[in-house]
PDB file of C-alpha atoms in Angstrom:
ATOM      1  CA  UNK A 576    -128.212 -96.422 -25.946  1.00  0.00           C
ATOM      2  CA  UNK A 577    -127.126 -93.601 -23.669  1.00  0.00           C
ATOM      3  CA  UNK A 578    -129.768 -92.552 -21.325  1.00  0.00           C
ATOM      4  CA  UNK A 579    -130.264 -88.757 -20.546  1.00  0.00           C
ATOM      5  CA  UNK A 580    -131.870 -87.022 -17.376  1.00  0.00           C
ATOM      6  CA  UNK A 581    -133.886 -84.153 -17.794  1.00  0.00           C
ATOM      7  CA  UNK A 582    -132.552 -81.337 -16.011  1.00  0.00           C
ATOM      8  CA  UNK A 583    -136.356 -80.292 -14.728  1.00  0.00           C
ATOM      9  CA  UNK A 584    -135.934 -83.318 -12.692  1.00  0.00           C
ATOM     10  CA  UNK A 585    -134.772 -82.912  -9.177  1.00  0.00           C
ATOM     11  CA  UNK A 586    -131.493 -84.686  -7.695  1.00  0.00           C
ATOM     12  CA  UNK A 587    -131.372 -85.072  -3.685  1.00  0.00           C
ATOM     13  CA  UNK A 588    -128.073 -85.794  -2.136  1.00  0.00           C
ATOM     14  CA  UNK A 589    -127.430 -85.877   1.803  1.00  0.00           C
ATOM     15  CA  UNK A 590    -124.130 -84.618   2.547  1.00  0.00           C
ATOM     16  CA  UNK A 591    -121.832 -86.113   5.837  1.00  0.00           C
ATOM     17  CA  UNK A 592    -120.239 -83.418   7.090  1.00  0.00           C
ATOM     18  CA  UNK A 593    -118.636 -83.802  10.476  1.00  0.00           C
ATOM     19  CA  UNK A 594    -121.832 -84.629  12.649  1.00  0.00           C
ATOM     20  CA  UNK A 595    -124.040 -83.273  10.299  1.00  0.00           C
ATOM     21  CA  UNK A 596    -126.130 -84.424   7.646  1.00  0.00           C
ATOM     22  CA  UNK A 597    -126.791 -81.623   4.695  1.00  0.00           C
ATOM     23  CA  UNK A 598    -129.894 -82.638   2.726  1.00  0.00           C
ATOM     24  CA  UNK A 599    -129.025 -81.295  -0.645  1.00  0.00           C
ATOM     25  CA  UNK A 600    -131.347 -80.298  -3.600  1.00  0.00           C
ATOM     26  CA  UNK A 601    -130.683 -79.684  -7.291  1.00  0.00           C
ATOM     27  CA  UNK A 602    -132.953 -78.546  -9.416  1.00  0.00           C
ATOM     28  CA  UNK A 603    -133.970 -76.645 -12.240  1.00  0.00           C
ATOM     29  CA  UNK A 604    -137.614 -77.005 -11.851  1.00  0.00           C
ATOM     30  CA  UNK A 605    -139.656 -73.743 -10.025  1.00  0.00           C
ATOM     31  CA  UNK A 606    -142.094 -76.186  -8.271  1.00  0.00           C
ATOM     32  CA  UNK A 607    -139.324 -77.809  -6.255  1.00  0.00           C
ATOM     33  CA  UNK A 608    -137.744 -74.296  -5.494  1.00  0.00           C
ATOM     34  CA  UNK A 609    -140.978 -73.406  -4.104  1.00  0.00           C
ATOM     35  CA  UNK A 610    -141.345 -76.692  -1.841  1.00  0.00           C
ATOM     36  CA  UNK A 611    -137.651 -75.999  -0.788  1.00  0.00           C
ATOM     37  CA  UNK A 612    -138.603 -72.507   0.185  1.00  0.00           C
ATOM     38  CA  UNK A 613    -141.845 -73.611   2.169  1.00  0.00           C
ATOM     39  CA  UNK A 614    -139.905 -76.569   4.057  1.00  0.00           C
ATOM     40  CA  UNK A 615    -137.132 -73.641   4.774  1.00  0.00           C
ATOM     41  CA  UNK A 616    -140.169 -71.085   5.878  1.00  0.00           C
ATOM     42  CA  UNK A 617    -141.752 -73.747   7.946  1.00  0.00           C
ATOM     43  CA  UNK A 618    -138.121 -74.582   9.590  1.00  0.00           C
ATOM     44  CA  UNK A 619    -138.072 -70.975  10.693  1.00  0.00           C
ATOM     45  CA  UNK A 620    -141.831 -70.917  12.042  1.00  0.00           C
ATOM     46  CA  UNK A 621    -141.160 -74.454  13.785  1.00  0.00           C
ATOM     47  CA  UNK A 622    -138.454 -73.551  15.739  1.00  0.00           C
ATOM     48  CA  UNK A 623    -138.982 -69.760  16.557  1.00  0.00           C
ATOM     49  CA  UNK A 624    -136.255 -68.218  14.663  1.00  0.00           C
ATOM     50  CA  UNK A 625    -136.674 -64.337  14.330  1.00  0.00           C
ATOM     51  CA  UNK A 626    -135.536 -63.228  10.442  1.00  0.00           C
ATOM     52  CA  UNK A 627    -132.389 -61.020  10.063  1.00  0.00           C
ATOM     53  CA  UNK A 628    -131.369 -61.899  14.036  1.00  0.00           C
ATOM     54  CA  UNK A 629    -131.573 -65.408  14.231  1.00  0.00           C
ATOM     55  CA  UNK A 630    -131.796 -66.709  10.967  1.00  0.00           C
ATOM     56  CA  UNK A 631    -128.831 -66.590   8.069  1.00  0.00           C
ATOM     57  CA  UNK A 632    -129.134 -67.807   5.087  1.00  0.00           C
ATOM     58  CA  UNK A 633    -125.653 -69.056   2.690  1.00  0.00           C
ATOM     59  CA  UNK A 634    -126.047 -67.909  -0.538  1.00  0.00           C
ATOM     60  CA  UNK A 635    -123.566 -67.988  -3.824  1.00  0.00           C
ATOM     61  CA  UNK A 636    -123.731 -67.900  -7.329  1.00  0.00           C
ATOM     62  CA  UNK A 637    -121.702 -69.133  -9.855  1.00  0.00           C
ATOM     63  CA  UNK A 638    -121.549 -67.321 -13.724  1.00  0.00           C
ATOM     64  CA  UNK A 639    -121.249 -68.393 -17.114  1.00  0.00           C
ATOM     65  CA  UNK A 640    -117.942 -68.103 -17.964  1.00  0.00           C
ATOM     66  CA  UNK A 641    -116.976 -64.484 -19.369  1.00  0.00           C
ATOM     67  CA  UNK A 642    -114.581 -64.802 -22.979  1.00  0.00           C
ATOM     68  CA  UNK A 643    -115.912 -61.211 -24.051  1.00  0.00           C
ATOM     69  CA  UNK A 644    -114.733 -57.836 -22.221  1.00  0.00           C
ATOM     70  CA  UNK A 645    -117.445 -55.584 -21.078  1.00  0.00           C
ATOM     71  CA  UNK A 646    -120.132 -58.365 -21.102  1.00  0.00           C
ATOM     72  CA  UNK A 647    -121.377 -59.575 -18.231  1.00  0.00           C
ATOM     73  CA  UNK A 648    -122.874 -63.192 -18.496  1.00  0.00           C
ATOM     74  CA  UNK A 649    -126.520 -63.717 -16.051  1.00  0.00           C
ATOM     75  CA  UNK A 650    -126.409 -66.086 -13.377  1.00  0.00           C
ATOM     76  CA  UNK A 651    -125.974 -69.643 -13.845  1.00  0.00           C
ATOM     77  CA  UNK A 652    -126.893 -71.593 -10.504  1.00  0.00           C
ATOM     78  CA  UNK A 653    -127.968 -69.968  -7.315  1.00  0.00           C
ATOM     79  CA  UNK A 654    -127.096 -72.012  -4.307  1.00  0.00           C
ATOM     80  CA  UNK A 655    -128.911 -71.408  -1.058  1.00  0.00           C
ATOM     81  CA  UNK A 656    -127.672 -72.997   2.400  1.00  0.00           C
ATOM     82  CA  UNK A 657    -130.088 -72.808   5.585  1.00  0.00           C
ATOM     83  CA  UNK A 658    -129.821 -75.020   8.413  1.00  0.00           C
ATOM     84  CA  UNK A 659    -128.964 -78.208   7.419  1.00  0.00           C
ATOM     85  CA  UNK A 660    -131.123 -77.984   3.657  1.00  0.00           C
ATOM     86  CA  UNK A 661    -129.341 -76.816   0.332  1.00  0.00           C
ATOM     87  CA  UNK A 662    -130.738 -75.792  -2.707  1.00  0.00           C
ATOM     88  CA  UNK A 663    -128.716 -75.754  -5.992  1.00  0.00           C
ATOM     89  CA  UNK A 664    -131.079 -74.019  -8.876  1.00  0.00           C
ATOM     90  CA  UNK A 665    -129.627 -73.937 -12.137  1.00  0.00           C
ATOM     91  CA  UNK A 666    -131.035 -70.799 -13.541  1.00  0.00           C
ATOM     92  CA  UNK A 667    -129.614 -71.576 -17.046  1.00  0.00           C
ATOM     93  CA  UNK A 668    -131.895 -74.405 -17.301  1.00  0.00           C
ATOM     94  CA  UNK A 669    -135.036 -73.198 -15.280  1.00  0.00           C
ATOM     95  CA  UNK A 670    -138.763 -73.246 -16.632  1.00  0.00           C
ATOM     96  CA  UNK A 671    -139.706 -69.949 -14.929  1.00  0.00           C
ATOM     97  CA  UNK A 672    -137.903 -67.973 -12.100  1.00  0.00           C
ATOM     98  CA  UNK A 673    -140.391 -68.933  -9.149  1.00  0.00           C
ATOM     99  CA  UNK A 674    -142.040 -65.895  -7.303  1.00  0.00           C
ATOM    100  CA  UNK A 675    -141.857 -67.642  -4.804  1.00  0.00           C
ATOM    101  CA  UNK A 676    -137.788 -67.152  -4.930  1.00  0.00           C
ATOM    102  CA  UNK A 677    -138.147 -63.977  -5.774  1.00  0.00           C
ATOM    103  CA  UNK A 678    -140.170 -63.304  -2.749  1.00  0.00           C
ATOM    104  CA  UNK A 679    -137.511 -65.342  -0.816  1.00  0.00           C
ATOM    105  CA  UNK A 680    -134.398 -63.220  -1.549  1.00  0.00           C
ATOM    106  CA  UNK A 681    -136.260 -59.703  -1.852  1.00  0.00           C
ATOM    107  CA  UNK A 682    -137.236 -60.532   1.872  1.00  0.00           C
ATOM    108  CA  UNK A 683    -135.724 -57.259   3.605  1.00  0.00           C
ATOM    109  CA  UNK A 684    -135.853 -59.808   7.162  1.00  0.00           C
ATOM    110  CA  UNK A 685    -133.584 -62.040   6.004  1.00  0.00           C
ATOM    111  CA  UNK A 686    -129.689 -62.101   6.033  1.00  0.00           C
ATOM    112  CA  UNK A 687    -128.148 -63.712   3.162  1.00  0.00           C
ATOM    113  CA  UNK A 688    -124.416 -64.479   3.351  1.00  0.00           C
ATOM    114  CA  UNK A 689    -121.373 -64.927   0.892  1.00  0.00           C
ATOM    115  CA  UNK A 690    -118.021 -63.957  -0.160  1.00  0.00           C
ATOM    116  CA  UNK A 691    -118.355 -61.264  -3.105  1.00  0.00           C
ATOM    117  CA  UNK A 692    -121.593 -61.714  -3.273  1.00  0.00           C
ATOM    118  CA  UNK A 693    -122.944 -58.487  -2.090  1.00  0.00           C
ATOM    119  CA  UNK A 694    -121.015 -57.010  -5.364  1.00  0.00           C
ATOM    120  CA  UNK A 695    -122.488 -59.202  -7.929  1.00  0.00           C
ATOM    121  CA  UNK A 696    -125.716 -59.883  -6.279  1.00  0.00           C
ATOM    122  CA  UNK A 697    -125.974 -55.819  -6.173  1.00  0.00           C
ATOM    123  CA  UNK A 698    -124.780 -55.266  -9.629  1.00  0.00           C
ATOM    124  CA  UNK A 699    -127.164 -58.277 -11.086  1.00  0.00           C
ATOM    125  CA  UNK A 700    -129.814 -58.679  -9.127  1.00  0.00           C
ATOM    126  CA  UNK A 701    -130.398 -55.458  -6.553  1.00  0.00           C
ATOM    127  CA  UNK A 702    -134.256 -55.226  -7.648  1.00  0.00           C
ATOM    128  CA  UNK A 703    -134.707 -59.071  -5.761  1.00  0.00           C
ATOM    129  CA  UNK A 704    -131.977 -59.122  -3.168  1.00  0.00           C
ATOM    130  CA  UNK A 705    -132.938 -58.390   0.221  1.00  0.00           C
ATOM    131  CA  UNK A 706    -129.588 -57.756   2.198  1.00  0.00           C
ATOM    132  CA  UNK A 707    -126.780 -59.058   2.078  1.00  0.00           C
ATOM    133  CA  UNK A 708    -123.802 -59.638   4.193  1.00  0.00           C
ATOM    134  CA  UNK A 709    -120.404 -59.677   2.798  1.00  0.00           C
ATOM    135  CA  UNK A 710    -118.909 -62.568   4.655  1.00  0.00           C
ATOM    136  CA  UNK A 711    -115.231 -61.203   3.600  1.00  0.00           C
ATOM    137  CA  UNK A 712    -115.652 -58.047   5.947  1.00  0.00           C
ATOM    138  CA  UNK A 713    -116.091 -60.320   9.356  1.00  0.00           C
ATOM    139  CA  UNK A 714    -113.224 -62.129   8.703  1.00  0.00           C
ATOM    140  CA  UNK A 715    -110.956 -58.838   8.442  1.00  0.00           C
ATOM    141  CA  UNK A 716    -112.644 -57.927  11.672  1.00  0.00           C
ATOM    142  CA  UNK A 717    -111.006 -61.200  13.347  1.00  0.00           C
ATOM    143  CA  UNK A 718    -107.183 -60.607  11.864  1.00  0.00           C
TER     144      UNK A 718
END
């Protein structure tokens, strides 16, 4: 008999990447967004970043697949990248969206970067997104 996994139940990964070791979450469960978000908060306290100047966070969604014009499909995984932690939240499968991510990513102090993002994150999501830095527009800045 098959087993399955219950996608409430959190997967951690740690990533090799060059030097670096990326400890990687995936969930779909709110309570392990919010201890993600308090390790990531604590990070920031421990080590004296200032939000917005010091402290950057990754962030990039992916969608449900479009097969209908004019419809836009919600959000199916948020992924978050600061420091050396990742979180991968599949909203599609979540309990409850955690305030506690909503407080995260309305935060106003902290830089959240991706390519295209700003767009979608704007068009989708401008009532929780704090700011957000288009990632693209620095690299035409280098050419």
């Amino acid at each position: 008999m098959a087993s399955t996994t219950n996608p409430h139940d959190p997967q951690f990964y740690t990533i090799d990447f060059h030097e670096f070791k990326i400890q990687t979450t995936v969930t779909a469960s709110s309570r392990v967004v919010d201890r993600w978000i308090f390790h990531i908060y604590h990070h920031i306290h421990l080590h004296g970043y200032r939000f917005h100047s010091d402290f950057i966070v990754r962030l990039d969604t992916e969608w449900r697949p479009n097969f209908e014009p004019e419809t836009d499909n919600p959000v199916a995984i948020l992924q978050l990248c600061a420091g050396h932690r990742c979180l991968i939240f599949k909203f599609l499968h979540a309990d409850t969206l955690p305030s506690s991510l909503v407080a995260f990513l309305g935060n106003k102090n902290t830089t959240f970067a991706g390519m295209g993002e700003s767009r979608k994150m704007q068009k989708n999501c401008s009532r929780i997104v704090g700011f957000v830095f288009h990632v693209q527009w620095m690299w035409v800045r280098w050419l």
